[in-house]
XYZ file of C-alpha atoms in Angstrom:
391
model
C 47.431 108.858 89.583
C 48.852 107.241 92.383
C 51.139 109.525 94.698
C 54.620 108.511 94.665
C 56.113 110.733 97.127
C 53.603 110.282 99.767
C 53.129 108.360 103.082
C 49.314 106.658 103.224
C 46.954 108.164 106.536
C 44.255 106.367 108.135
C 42.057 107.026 104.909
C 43.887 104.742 102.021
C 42.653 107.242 99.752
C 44.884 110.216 101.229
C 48.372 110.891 101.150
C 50.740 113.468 102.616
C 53.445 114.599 101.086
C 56.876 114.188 102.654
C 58.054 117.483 101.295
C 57.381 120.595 103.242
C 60.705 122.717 102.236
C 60.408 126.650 102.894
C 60.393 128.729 99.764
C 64.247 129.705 98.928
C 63.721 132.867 96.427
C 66.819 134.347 94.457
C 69.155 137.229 95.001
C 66.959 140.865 94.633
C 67.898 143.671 93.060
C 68.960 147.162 94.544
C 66.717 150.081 94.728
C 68.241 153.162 92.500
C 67.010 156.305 93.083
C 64.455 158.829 91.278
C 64.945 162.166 90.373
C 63.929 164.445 92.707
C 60.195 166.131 90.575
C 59.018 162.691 91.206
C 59.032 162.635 95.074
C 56.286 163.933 96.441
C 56.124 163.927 100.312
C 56.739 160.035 101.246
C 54.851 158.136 103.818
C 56.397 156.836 106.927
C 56.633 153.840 108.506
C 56.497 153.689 112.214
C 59.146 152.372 114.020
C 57.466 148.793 115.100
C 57.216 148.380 111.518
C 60.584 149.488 110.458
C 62.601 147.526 113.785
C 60.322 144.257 113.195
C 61.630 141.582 110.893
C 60.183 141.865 107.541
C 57.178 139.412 106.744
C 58.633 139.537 103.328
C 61.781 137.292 101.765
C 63.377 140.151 99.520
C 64.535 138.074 97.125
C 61.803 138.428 94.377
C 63.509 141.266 92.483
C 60.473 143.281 93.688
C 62.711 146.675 94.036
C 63.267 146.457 90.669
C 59.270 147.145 90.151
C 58.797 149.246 92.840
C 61.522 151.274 91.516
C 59.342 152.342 88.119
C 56.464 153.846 90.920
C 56.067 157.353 91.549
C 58.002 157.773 94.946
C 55.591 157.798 97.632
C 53.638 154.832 96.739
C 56.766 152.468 96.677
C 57.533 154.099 100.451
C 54.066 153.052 101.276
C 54.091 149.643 100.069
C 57.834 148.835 101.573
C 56.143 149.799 104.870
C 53.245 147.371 104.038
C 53.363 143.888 106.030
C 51.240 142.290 102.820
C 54.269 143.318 100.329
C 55.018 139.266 99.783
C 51.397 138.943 99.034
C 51.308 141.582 96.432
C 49.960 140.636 92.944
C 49.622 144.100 91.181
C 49.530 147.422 91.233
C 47.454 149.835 88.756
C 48.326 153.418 87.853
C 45.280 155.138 85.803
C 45.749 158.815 84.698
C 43.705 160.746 86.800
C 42.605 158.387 89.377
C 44.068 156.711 92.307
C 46.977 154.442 92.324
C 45.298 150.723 93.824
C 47.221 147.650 94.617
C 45.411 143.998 94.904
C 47.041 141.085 96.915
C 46.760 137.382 96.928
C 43.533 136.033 98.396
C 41.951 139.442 99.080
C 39.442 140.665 96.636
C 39.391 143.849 97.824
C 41.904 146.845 96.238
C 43.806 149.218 98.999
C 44.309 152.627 97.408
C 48.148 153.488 97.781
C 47.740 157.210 97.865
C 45.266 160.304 97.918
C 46.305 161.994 95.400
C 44.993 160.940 91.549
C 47.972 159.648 89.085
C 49.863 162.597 86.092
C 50.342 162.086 83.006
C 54.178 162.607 83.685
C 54.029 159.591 86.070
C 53.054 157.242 83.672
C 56.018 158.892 81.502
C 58.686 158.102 83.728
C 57.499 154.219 84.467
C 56.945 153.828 80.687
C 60.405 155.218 79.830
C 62.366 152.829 82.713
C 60.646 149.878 81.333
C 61.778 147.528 78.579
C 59.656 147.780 74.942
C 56.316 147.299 74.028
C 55.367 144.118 72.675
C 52.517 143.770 69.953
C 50.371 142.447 73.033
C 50.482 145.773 74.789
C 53.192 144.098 77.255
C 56.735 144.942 78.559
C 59.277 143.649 81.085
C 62.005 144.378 82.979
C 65.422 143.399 82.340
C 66.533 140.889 84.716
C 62.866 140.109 86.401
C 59.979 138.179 86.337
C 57.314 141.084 86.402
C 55.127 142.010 83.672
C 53.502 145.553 83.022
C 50.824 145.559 80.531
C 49.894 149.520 78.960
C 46.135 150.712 78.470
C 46.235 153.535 75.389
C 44.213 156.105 74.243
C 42.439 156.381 71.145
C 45.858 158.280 69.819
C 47.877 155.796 71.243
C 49.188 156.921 74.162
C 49.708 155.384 77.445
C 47.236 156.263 79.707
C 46.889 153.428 82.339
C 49.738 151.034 83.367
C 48.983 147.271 85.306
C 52.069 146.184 87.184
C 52.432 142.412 88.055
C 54.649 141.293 90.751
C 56.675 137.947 89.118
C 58.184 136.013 91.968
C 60.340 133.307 91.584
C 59.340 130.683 94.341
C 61.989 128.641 94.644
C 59.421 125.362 95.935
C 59.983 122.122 94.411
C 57.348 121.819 93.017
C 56.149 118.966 95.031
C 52.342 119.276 94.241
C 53.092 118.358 90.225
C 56.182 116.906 90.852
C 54.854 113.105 91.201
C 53.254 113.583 87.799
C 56.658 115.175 86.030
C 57.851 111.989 86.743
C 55.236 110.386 84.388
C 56.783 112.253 81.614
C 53.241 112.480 80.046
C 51.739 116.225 79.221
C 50.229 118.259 81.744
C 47.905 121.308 80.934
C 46.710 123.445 83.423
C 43.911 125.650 83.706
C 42.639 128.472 86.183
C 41.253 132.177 86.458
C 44.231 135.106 85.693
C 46.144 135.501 88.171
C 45.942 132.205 90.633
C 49.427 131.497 89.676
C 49.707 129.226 86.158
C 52.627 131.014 84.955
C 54.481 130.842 88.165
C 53.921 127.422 88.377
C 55.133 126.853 84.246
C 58.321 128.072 85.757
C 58.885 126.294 88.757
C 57.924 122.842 86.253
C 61.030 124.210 83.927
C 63.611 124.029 86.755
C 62.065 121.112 87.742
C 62.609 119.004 85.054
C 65.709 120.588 83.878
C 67.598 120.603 87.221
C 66.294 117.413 88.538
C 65.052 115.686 86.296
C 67.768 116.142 83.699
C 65.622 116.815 80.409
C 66.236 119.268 77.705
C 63.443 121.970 78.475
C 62.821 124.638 75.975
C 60.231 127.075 77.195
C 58.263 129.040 74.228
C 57.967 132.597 75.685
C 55.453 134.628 74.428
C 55.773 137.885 76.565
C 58.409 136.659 78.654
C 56.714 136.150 81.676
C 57.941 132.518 82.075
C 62.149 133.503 81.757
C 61.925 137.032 82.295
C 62.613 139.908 79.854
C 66.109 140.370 78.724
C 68.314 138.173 76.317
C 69.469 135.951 79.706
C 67.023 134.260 81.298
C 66.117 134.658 84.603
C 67.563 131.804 86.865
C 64.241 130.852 87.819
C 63.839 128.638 84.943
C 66.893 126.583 85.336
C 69.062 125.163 82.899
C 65.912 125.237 80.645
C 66.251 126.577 77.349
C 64.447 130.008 75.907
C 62.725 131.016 72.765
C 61.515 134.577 72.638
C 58.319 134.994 70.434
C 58.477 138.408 68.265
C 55.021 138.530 67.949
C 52.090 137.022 69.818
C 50.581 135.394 66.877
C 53.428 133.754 65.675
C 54.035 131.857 69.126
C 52.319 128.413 66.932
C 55.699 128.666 64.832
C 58.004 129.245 67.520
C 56.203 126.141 69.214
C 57.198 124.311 65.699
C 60.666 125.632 65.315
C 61.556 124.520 69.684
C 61.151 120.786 67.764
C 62.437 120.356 64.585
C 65.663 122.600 65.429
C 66.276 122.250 68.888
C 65.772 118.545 70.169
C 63.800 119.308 73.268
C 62.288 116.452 75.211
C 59.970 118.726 76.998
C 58.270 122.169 75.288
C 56.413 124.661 77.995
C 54.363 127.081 76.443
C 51.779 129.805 78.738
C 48.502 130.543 77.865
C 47.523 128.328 74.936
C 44.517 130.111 73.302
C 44.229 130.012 69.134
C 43.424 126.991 66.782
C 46.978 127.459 65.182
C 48.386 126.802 68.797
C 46.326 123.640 69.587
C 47.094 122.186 66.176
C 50.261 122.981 66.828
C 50.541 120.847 70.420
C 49.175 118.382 68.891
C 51.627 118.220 66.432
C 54.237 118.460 69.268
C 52.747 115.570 71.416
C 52.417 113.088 67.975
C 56.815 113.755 67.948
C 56.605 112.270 71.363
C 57.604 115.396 73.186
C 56.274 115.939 76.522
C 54.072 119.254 76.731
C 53.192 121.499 79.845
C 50.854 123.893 78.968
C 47.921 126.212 80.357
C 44.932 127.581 79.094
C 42.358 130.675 80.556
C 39.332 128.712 81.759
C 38.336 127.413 85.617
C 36.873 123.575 85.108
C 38.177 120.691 82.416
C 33.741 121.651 81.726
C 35.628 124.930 80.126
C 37.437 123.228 78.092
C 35.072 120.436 76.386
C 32.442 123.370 75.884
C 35.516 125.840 73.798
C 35.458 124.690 70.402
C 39.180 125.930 70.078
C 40.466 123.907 72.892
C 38.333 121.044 72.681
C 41.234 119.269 70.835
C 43.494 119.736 73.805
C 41.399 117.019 75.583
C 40.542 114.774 72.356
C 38.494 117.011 70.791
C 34.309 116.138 70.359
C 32.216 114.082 67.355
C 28.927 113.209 67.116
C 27.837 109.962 67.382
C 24.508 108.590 65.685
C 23.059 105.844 67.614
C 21.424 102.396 67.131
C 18.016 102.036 68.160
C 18.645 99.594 70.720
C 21.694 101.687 71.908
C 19.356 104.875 72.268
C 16.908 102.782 74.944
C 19.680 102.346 76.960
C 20.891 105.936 76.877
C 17.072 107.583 77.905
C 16.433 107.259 73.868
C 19.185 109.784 72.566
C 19.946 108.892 69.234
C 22.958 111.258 68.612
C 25.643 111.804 71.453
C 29.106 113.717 72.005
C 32.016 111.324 72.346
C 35.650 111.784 72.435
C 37.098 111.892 69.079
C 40.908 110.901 69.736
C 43.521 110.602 72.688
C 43.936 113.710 74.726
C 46.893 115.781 73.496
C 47.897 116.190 77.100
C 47.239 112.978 79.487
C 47.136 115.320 83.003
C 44.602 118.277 83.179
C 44.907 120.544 86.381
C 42.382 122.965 87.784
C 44.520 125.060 89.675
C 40.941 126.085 91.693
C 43.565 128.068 94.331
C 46.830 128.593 94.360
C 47.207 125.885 97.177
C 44.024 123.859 95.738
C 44.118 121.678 92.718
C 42.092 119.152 90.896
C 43.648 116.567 89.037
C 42.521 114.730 86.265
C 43.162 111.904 83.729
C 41.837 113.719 80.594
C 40.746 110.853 78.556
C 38.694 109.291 82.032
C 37.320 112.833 82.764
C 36.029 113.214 79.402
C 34.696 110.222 78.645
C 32.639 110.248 82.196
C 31.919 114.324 82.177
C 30.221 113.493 77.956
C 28.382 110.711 79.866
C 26.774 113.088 82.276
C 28.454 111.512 85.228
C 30.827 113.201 87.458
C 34.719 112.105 87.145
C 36.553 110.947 89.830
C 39.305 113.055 90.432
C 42.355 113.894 92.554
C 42.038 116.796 95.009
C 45.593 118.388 95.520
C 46.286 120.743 98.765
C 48.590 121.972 101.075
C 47.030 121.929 105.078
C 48.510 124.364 107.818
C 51.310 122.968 107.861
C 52.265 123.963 104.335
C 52.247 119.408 103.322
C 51.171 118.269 100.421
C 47.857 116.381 100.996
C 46.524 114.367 97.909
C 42.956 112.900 98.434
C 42.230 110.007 95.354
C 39.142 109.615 93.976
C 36.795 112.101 94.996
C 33.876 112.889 93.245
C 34.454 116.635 91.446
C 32.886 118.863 93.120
């Protein structure tokens, strides 16, 4: 996994990136107003904070969110300097509206007063419709609100996720795109997979001149709406009706559409791994991600095993189980890795990169793999450090 783009430092095993472009976002969305029963007094923003040049770029759409919040907590988090670090906000009926931001694992309440009943109305009446996974858009954006019902079925708690559409090239990955071998990625909810499925898309569509189709389960990855968003490029879109039918969509992208590349978010079911590996045995290149923190994750899920080769049991000679501390049955990698690349996105800015059929075969060994570890310093560079020991 040698770095293509990069210039060697004093170590041989550590490269910086050339590439340190400033995120360009797109064009945002205006602010429309409310009716009037759902302004309660706003907060105000001092003058430093209103005369100072916004911390923020205001290109993420994020008025278009913002604009589904009861009144005064949108005026209190356009007067927060954090607003470009914002990941979600929470409305609960009868409790206090929270927000949570990038890198901060603490929640900032937004208001004092607890969250109606006709609150959650409005937002759930300016949003687009419920999917069967509880989920909704907004026409036009990247964000994603996700409902919490009663018993009865009503909406009684709402989860609003800020979708941004960093406009970076990609230039963590984008050595590896130029493989044209599958790349899944893993990491915790919300540490940025999905933003970085899209990013790949316009990639390897704009640049890189493949046919992308994208297989959009909730449309996080184009955005909700019949367009997609331009954050995907000239990459293709196929919406999903339901979320258990996403393994045919996958299915249908090939045999009626041609693509040389399929992207599909949060692979998760044994119909959806059988159905990659269908993909990758067509010779399509796949860019997937999965829940889980460590490629460890992974080999220990007996659905997603077969994303890395899947596992068999191995009965061994005699003489064979001296040498291995006299086990006589052992794990071993059944087949080729559907997807050659596995990435632990461990950070948003912190990755570690493997070669799947290497990592398994050492990890099954007991040994640790060596790996790439993928960063951005101060600076905002691209450093890539080869063959470290995982930690």
């Amino acid at each position: 996994m040698a770095a293509t783009l990069g210039v060697a430092s004093s170590s041989s095993n550590t490269f910086t990136l050339v590439s340190q472009r400033p995120l360009l976002l797109f064009p945002p969305n205006s602010i429309t107003s409310r009716p009037a029963r759902f302004r309660p007094q706003s907060l105000v923003c001092s003058a430093a904070t209103i005369g100072a040049p916004s911390t923020y770029a205001d290109d993420d759409d994020i008025h278009s969110l913002l604009q589904i919040l009861p009144h005064d907590v949108r005026d209190n988090l356009l007067c927060d300097s954090k607003l470009d670090q914002l990941l979600e906000v929470t409305l609960d009926m009868g409790r206090l509206p929270q927000a949570y931001y990038y890198g901060d694992s603490e929640r900032r309440y937004l208001r004092k007063m607890v969250v109606s009943m006709e609150e959650l109305e409005y937002a759930e009446s300016a949003i687009g419709e419920w999917g069967g996974d509880n989920r909704a858009g907004i026409a036009g954006t990247l964000h994603r609100i996700s409902a919490i019902r009663n018993k009865h079925g009503k909406v009684v708690g709402l989860t609003c996720r800020v979708g941004r559409p960093l406009g970076e090239e990609m230039d963590m990955v984008r050595d590896l795109l130029e493989y044209g071998k599958s790349i899944l990625f893993l990491g915790r909810p919300g540490v940025g997979k999905t933003t970085v499925m899209r990013g790949i898309s316009r990639v390897l569509s704009d640049q890189l001149l493949k046919r992308v189709v994208i297989v959009d389960t909730s449309n996080e990855i184009g955005g909700d709406g019949d367009i997609p968003h331009p954050a995907i490029g000239t990459a293709r879109r196929l919406q999903v009706p339901e979320p258990w039918m996403q393994h045919k969509v996958m299915i249908e992208a090939v045999e009626n559409h041609m693509p040389e590349v399929i992207i599909v978010d949060e692979i998760g079911t044994e119909a959806e791994v059988h159905a990659c590996r269908t993909i990758a045995q067509r010779g399509v290149m796949l860019i997937g991600s999965a829940h889980g923190k460590k490629l460890e994750d992974v080999i220990k899920n007996p659905t997603l095993s077969d994303l890395i080769g899947g596992l068999q049991t191995v009965t061994l000679s005699d003489q064979e189980a001296r040498t291995r501390n006299g086990k006589k049955s052992i794990l071993e990698r059944r087949t080729a890795p559907t997807f050659s690349f596995l990435i632990e996105m461990r950070e948003r800015h912190y990755w570690i990169a493997h070669r799947t059929d290497k990592s398994v075969d050492e990890s099954l060994l007991g040994k640790k793999p060596l790996v790439e570890v993928r960063r951005r310093d101060k600076q905002f560079k691209v450093v890539i450090e080869r063959w470290k020991t995982e930690d």
